[in-house]
PDB file of C-alpha atoms in Angstrom:
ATOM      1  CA  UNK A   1      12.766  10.731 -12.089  1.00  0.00           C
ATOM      2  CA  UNK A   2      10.893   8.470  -9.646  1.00  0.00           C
ATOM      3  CA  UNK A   3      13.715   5.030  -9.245  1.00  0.00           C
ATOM      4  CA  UNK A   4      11.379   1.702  -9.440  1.00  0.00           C
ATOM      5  CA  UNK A   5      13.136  -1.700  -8.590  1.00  0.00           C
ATOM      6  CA  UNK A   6      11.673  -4.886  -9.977  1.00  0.00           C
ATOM      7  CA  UNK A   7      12.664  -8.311  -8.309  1.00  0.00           C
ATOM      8  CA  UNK A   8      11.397 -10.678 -10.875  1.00  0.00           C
ATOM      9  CA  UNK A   9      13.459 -13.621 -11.826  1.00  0.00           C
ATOM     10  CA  UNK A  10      11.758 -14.511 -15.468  1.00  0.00           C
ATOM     11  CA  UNK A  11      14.623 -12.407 -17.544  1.00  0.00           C
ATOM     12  CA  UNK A  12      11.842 -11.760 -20.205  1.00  0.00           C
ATOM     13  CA  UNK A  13       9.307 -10.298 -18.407  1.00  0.00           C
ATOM     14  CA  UNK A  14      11.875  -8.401 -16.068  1.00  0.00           C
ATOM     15  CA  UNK A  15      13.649  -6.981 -19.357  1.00  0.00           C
ATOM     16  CA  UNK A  16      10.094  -5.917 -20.825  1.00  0.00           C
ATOM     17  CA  UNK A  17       8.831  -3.659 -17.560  1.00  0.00           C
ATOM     18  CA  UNK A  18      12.109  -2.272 -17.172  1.00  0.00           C
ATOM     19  CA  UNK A  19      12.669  -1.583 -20.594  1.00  0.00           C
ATOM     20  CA  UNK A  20       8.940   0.206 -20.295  1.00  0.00           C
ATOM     21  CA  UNK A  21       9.238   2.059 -17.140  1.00  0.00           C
ATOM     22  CA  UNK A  22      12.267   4.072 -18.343  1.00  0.00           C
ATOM     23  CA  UNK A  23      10.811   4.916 -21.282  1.00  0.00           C
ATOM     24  CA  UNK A  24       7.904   6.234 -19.502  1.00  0.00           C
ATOM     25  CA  UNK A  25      10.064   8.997 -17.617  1.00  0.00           C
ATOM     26  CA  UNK A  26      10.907   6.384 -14.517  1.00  0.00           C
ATOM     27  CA  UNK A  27      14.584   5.096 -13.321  1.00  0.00           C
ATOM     28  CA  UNK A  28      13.654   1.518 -13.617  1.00  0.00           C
ATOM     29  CA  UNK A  29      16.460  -1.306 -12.150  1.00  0.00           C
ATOM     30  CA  UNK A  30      15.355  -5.178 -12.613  1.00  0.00           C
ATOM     31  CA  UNK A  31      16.980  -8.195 -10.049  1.00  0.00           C
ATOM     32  CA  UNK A  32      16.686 -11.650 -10.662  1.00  0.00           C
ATOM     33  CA  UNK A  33      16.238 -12.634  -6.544  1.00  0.00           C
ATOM     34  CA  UNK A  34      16.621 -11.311  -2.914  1.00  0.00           C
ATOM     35  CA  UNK A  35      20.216 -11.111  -2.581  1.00  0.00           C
ATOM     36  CA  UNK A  36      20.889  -8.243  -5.597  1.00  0.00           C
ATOM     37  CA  UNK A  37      18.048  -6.422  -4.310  1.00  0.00           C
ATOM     38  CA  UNK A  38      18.997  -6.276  -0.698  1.00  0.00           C
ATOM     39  CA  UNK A  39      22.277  -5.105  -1.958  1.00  0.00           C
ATOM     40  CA  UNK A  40      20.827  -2.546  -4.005  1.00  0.00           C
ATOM     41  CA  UNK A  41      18.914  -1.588  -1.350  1.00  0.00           C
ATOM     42  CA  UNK A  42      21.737  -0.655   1.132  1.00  0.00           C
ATOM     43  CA  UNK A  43      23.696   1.952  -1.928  1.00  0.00           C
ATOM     44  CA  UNK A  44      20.010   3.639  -2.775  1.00  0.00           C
ATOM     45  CA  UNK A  45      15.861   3.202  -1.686  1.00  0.00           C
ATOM     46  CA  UNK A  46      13.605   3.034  -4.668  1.00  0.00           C
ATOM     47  CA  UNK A  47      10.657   4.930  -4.801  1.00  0.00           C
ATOM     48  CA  UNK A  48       8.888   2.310  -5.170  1.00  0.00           C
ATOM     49  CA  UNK A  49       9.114  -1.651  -5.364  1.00  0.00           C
ATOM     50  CA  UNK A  50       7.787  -4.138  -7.960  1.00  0.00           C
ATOM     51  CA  UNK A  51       7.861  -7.606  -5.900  1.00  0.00           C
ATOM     52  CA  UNK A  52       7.632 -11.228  -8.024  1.00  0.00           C
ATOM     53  CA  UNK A  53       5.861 -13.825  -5.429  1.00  0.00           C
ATOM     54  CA  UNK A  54       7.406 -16.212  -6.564  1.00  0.00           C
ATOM     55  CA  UNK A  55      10.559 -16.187  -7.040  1.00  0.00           C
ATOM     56  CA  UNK A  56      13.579 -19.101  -6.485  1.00  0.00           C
ATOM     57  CA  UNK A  57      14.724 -18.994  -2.851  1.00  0.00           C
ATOM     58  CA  UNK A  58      13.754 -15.984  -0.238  1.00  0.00           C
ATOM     59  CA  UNK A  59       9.961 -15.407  -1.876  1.00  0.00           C
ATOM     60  CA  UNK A  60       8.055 -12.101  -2.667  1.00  0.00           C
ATOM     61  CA  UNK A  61       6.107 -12.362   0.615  1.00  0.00           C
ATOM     62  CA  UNK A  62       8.953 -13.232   2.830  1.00  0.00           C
ATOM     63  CA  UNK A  63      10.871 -10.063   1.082  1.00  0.00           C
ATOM     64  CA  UNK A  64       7.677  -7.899   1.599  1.00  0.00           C
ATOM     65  CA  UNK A  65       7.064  -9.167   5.499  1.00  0.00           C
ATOM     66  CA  UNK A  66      11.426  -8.633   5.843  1.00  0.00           C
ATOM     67  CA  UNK A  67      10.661  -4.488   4.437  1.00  0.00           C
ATOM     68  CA  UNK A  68       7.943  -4.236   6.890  1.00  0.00           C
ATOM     69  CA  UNK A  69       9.686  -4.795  10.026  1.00  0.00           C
ATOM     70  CA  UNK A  70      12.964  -2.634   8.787  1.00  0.00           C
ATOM     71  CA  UNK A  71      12.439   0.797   9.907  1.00  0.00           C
ATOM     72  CA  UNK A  72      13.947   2.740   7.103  1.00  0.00           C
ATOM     73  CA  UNK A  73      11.872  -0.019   4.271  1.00  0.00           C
ATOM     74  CA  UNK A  74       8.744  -0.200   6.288  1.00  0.00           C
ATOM     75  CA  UNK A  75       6.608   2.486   4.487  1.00  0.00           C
ATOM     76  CA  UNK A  76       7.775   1.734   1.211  1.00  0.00           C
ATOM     77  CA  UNK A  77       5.546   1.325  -1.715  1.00  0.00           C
ATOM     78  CA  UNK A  78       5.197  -2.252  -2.796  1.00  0.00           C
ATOM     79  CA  UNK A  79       3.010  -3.708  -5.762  1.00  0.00           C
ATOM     80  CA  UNK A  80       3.430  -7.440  -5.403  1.00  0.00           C
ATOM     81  CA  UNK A  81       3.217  -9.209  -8.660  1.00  0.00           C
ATOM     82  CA  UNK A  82       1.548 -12.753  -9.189  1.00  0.00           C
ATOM     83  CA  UNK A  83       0.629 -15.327 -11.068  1.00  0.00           C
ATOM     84  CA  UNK A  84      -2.083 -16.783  -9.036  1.00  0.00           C
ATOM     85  CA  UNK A  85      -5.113 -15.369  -9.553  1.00  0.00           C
ATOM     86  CA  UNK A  86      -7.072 -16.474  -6.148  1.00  0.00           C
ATOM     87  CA  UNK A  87      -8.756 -14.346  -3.656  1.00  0.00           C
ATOM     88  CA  UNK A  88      -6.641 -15.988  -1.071  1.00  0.00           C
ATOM     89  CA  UNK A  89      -3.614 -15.331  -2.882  1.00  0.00           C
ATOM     90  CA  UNK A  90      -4.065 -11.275  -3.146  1.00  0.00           C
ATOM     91  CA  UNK A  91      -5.437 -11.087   0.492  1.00  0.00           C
ATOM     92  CA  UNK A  92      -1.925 -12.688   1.407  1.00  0.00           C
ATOM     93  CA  UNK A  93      -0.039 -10.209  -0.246  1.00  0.00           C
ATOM     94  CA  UNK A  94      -1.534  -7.109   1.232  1.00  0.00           C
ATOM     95  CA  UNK A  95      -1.811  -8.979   4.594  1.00  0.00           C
ATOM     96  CA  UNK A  96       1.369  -8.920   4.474  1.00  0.00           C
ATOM     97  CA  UNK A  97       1.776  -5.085   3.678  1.00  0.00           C
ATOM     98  CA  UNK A  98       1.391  -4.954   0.097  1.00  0.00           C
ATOM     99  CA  UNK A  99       0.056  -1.845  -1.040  1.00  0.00           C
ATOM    100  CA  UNK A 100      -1.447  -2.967  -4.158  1.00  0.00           C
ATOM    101  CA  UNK A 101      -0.915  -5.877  -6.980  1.00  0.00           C
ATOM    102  CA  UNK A 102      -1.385  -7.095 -10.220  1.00  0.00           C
ATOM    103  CA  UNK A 103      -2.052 -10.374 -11.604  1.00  0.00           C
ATOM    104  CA  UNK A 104      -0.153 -11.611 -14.526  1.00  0.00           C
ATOM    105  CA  UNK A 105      -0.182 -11.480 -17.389  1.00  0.00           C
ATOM    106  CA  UNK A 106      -0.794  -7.982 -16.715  1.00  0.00           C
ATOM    107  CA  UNK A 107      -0.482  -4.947 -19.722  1.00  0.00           C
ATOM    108  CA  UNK A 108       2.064  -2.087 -19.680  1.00  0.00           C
ATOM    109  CA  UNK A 109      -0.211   0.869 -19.875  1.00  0.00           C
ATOM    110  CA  UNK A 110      -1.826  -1.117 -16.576  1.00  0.00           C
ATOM    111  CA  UNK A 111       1.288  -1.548 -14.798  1.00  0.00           C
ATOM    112  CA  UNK A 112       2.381   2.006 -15.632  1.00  0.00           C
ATOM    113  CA  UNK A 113      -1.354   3.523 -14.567  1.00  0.00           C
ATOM    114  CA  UNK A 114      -0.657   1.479 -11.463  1.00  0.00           C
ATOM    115  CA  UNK A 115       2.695   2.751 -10.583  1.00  0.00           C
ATOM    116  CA  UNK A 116       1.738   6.432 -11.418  1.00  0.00           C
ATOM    117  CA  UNK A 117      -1.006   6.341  -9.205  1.00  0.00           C
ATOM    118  CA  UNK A 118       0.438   4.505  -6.130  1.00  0.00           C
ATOM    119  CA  UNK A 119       3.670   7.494  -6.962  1.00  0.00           C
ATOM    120  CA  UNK A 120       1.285  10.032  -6.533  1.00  0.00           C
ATOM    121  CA  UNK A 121       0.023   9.450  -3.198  1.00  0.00           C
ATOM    122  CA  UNK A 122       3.286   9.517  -1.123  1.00  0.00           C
ATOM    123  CA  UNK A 123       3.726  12.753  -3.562  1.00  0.00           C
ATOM    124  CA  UNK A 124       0.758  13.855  -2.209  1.00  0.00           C
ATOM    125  CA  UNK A 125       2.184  13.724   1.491  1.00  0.00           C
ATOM    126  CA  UNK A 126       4.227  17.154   0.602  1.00  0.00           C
ATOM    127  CA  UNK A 127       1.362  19.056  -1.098  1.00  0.00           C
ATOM    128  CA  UNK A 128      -2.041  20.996  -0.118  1.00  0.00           C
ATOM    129  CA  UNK A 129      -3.892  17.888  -0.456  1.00  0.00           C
ATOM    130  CA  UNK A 130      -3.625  16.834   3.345  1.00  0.00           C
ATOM    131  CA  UNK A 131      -5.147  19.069   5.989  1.00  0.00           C
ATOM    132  CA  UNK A 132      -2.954  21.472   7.867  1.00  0.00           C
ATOM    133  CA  UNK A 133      -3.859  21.445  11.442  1.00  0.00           C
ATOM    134  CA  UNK A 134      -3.450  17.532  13.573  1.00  0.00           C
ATOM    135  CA  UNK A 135      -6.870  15.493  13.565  1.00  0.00           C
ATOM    136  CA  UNK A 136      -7.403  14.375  16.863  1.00  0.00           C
ATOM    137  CA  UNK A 137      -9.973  12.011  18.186  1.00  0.00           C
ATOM    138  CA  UNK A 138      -9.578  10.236  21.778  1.00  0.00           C
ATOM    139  CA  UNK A 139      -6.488   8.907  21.957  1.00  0.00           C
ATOM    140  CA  UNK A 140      -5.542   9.347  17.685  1.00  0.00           C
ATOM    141  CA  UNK A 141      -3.240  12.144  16.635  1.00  0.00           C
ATOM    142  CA  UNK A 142      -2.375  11.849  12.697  1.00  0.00           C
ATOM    143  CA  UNK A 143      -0.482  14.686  11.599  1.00  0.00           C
ATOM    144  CA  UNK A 144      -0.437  15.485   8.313  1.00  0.00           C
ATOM    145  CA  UNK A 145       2.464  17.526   8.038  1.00  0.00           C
ATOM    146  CA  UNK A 146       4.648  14.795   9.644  1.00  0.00           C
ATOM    147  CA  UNK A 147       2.770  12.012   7.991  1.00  0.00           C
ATOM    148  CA  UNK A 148       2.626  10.474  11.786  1.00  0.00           C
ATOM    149  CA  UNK A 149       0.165   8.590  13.540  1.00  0.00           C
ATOM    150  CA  UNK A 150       0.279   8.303  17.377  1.00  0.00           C
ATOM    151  CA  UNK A 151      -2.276   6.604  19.575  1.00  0.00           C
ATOM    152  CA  UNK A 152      -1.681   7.707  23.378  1.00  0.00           C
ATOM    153  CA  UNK A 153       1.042   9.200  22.456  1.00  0.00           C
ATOM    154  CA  UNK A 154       2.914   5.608  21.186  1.00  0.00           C
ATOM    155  CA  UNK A 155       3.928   6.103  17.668  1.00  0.00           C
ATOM    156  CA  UNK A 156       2.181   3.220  14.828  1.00  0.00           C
ATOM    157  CA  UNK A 157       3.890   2.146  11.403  1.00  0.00           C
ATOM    158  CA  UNK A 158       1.036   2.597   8.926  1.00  0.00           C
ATOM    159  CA  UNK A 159       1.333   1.251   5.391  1.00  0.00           C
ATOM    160  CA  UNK A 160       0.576   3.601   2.961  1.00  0.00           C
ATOM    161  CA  UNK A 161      -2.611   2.903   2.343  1.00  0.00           C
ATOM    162  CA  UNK A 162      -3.143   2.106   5.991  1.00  0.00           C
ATOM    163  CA  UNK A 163      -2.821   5.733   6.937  1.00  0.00           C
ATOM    164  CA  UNK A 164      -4.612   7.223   3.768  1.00  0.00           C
ATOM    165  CA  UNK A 165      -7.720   5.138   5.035  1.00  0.00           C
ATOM    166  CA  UNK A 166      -7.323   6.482   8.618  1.00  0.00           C
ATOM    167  CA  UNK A 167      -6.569   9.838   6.977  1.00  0.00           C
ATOM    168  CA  UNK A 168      -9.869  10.000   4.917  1.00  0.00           C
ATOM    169  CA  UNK A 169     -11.887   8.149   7.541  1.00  0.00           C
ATOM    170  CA  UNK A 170     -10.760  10.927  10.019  1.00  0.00           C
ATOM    171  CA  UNK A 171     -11.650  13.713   7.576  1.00  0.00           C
ATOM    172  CA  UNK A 172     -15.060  12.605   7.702  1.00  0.00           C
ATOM    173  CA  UNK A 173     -15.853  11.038  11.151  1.00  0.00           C
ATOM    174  CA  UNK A 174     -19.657   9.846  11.122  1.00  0.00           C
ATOM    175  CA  UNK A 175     -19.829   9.574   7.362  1.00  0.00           C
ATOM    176  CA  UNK A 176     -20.123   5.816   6.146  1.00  0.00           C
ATOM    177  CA  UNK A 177     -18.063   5.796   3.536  1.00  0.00           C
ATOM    178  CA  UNK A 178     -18.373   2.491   1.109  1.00  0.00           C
ATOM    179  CA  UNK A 179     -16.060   0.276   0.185  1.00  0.00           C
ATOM    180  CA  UNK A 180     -16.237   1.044  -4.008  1.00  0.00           C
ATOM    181  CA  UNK A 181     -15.428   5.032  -2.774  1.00  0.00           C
ATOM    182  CA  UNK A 182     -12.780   3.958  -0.610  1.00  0.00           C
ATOM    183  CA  UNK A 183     -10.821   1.994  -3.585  1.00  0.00           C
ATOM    184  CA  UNK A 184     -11.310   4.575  -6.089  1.00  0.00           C
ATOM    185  CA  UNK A 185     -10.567   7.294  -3.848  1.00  0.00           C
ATOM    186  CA  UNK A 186      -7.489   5.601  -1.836  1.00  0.00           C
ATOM    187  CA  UNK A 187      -6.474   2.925  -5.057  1.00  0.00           C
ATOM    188  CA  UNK A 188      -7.186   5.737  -7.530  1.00  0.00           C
ATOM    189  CA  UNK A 189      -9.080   3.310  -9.850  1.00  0.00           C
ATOM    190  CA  UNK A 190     -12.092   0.734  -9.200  1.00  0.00           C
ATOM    191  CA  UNK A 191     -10.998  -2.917  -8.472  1.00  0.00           C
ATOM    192  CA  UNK A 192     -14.178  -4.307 -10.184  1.00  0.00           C
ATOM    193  CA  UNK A 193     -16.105  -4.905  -6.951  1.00  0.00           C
ATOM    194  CA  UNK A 194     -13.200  -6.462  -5.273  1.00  0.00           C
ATOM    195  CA  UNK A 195     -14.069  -5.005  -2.247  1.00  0.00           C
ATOM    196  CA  UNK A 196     -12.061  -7.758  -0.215  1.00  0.00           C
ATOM    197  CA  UNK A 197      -9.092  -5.214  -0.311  1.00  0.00           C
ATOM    198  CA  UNK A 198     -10.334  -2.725   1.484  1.00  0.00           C
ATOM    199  CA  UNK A 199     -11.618  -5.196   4.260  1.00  0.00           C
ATOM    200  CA  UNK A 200      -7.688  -6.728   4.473  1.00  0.00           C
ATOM    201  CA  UNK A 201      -6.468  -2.948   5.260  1.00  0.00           C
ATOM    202  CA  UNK A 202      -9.413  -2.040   7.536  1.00  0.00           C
ATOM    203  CA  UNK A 203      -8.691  -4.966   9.524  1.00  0.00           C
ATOM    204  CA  UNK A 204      -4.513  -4.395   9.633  1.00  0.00           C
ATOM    205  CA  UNK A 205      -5.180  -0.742  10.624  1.00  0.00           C
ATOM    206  CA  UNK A 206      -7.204  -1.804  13.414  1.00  0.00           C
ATOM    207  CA  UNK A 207      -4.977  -4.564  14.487  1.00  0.00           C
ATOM    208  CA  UNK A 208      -2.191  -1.431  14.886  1.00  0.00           C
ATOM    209  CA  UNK A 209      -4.616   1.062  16.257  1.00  0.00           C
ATOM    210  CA  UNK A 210      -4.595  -1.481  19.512  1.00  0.00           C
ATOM    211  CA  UNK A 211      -7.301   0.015  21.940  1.00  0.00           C
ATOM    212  CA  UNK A 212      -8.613   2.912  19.541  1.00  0.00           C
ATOM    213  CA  UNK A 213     -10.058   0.427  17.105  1.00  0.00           C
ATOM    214  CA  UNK A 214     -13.480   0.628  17.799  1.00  0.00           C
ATOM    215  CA  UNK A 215     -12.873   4.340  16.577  1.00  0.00           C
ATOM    216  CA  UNK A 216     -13.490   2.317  12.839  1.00  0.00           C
ATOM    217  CA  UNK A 217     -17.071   0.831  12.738  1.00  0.00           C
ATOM    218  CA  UNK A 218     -18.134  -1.057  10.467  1.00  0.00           C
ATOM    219  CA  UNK A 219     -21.543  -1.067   8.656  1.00  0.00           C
ATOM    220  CA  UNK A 220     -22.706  -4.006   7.708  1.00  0.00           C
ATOM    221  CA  UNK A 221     -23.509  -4.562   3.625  1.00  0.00           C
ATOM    222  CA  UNK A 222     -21.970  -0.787   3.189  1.00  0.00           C
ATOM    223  CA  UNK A 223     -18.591   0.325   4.470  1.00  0.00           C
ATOM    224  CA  UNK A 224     -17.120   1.905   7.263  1.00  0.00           C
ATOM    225  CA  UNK A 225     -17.416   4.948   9.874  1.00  0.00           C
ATOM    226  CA  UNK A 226     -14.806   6.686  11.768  1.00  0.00           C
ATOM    227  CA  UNK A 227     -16.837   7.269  15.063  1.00  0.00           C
ATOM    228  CA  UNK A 228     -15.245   9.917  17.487  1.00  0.00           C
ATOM    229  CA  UNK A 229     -17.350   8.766  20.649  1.00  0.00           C
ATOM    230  CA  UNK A 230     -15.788   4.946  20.892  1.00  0.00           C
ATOM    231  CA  UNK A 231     -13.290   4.798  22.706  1.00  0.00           C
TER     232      UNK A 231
END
């Protein structure tokens, strides 16, 4: 079974989605703040993190930016959790790395639809889904089997959803792909038009892909193209 943590320091909530995720076939462990789940952290890694922003202290987004730059946290699945419901607010969050969120109040079949589908795309990393053979275009190699991405030869740390993006934009270079395909096929369920998300992890992924970024074009009032001629 899949172990989740949850760092959320209202007790009631934090009771409720624990007491939910193990009895949806999860390992679910709830802390009230930063310093229980940093110590957790060191004995065993989580599949997957629930992240309160705010929280009393060290907040969600300064725990999310402090995984990202750890090597052995940096790909780990985080859905921040927040109370704010403003654009800005959620383009924060997965600015900073998030790989999805929910706003509360949020329901528990929602949360648990949420959590099985971000669980199934790392899953995914090990199966036939992924082609075999490296895709190589200029200077990007992204290796399936490794679940790598190199740009002249200099390793990148991808998010998640950073490298499923690349990975589907590569599978299909001159294709414009839109934005609503890209969050059902990447997010695994539509955001309601809230194509803003896709736009926050198009524009980290070409911040890391340095001087391949052109290789992602983007067309206006549709999506985005993986073009193998740019440099």
């Amino acid at each position: 079974m899949a172990l989740i943590y949850m760092v959320e320091d209202e007790a009631n909530i934090r009771e409720l989605v624990v007491y939910t995720l193990n009895a949806s076939s999860f390992t679910a462990r709830g802390f009230a703040g930063a310093a229980a789940f940093y110590a957790a952290l060191k004995t065993e890694r989580p599949a997957l993190v629930l992240l309160d922003i705010m929280l009393p202290g060290e907040n969600g987004l300064d725990i999310l930016r402090r995984l990202r730059r750890q090597k052995d946290t940096r790909t780990l699945p985080v859905i921040m959790l927040t109370a704010k419901d403003t654009e800005y607010d959620k383009v924060i969050g997965l600015d900073a790395g998030a790989d999805d969120y929910l706003t509360k109040p949020f329901g528990m079949m929602e949360l648990v639809s949420r959590v099985k589908s971000l669980l199934r795309r790392v899953e995914n990393y090990g199966g036939e889904a992924p082609p075999q053979q490296a895709l190589v275009a200029g200077p990007i190699r992204l290796t399936p089997q490794k679940h790598t991405v190199e740009v002249n030869g200099v390793p990148l740390a991808l998010t998640l959803k950073e490298y499923d993006l690349l990975l589907m934009l590569m599978e299909r270079p001159g294709i414009v792909l839109n934005r609503d395909v890209l969050l059902e096929q990447i997010w695994g369920y539509t955001y309601e038009g809230e194509t803003r998300t896709v736009d926050v992890h198009i524009r980290s992924l070409r911040q890391k892909l340095g001087p391949a970024a052109n290789a992602i074009e983007t067309v206006r009032g549709v999506g985005y193209r993986f073009t193998e001629d740019k440099p």
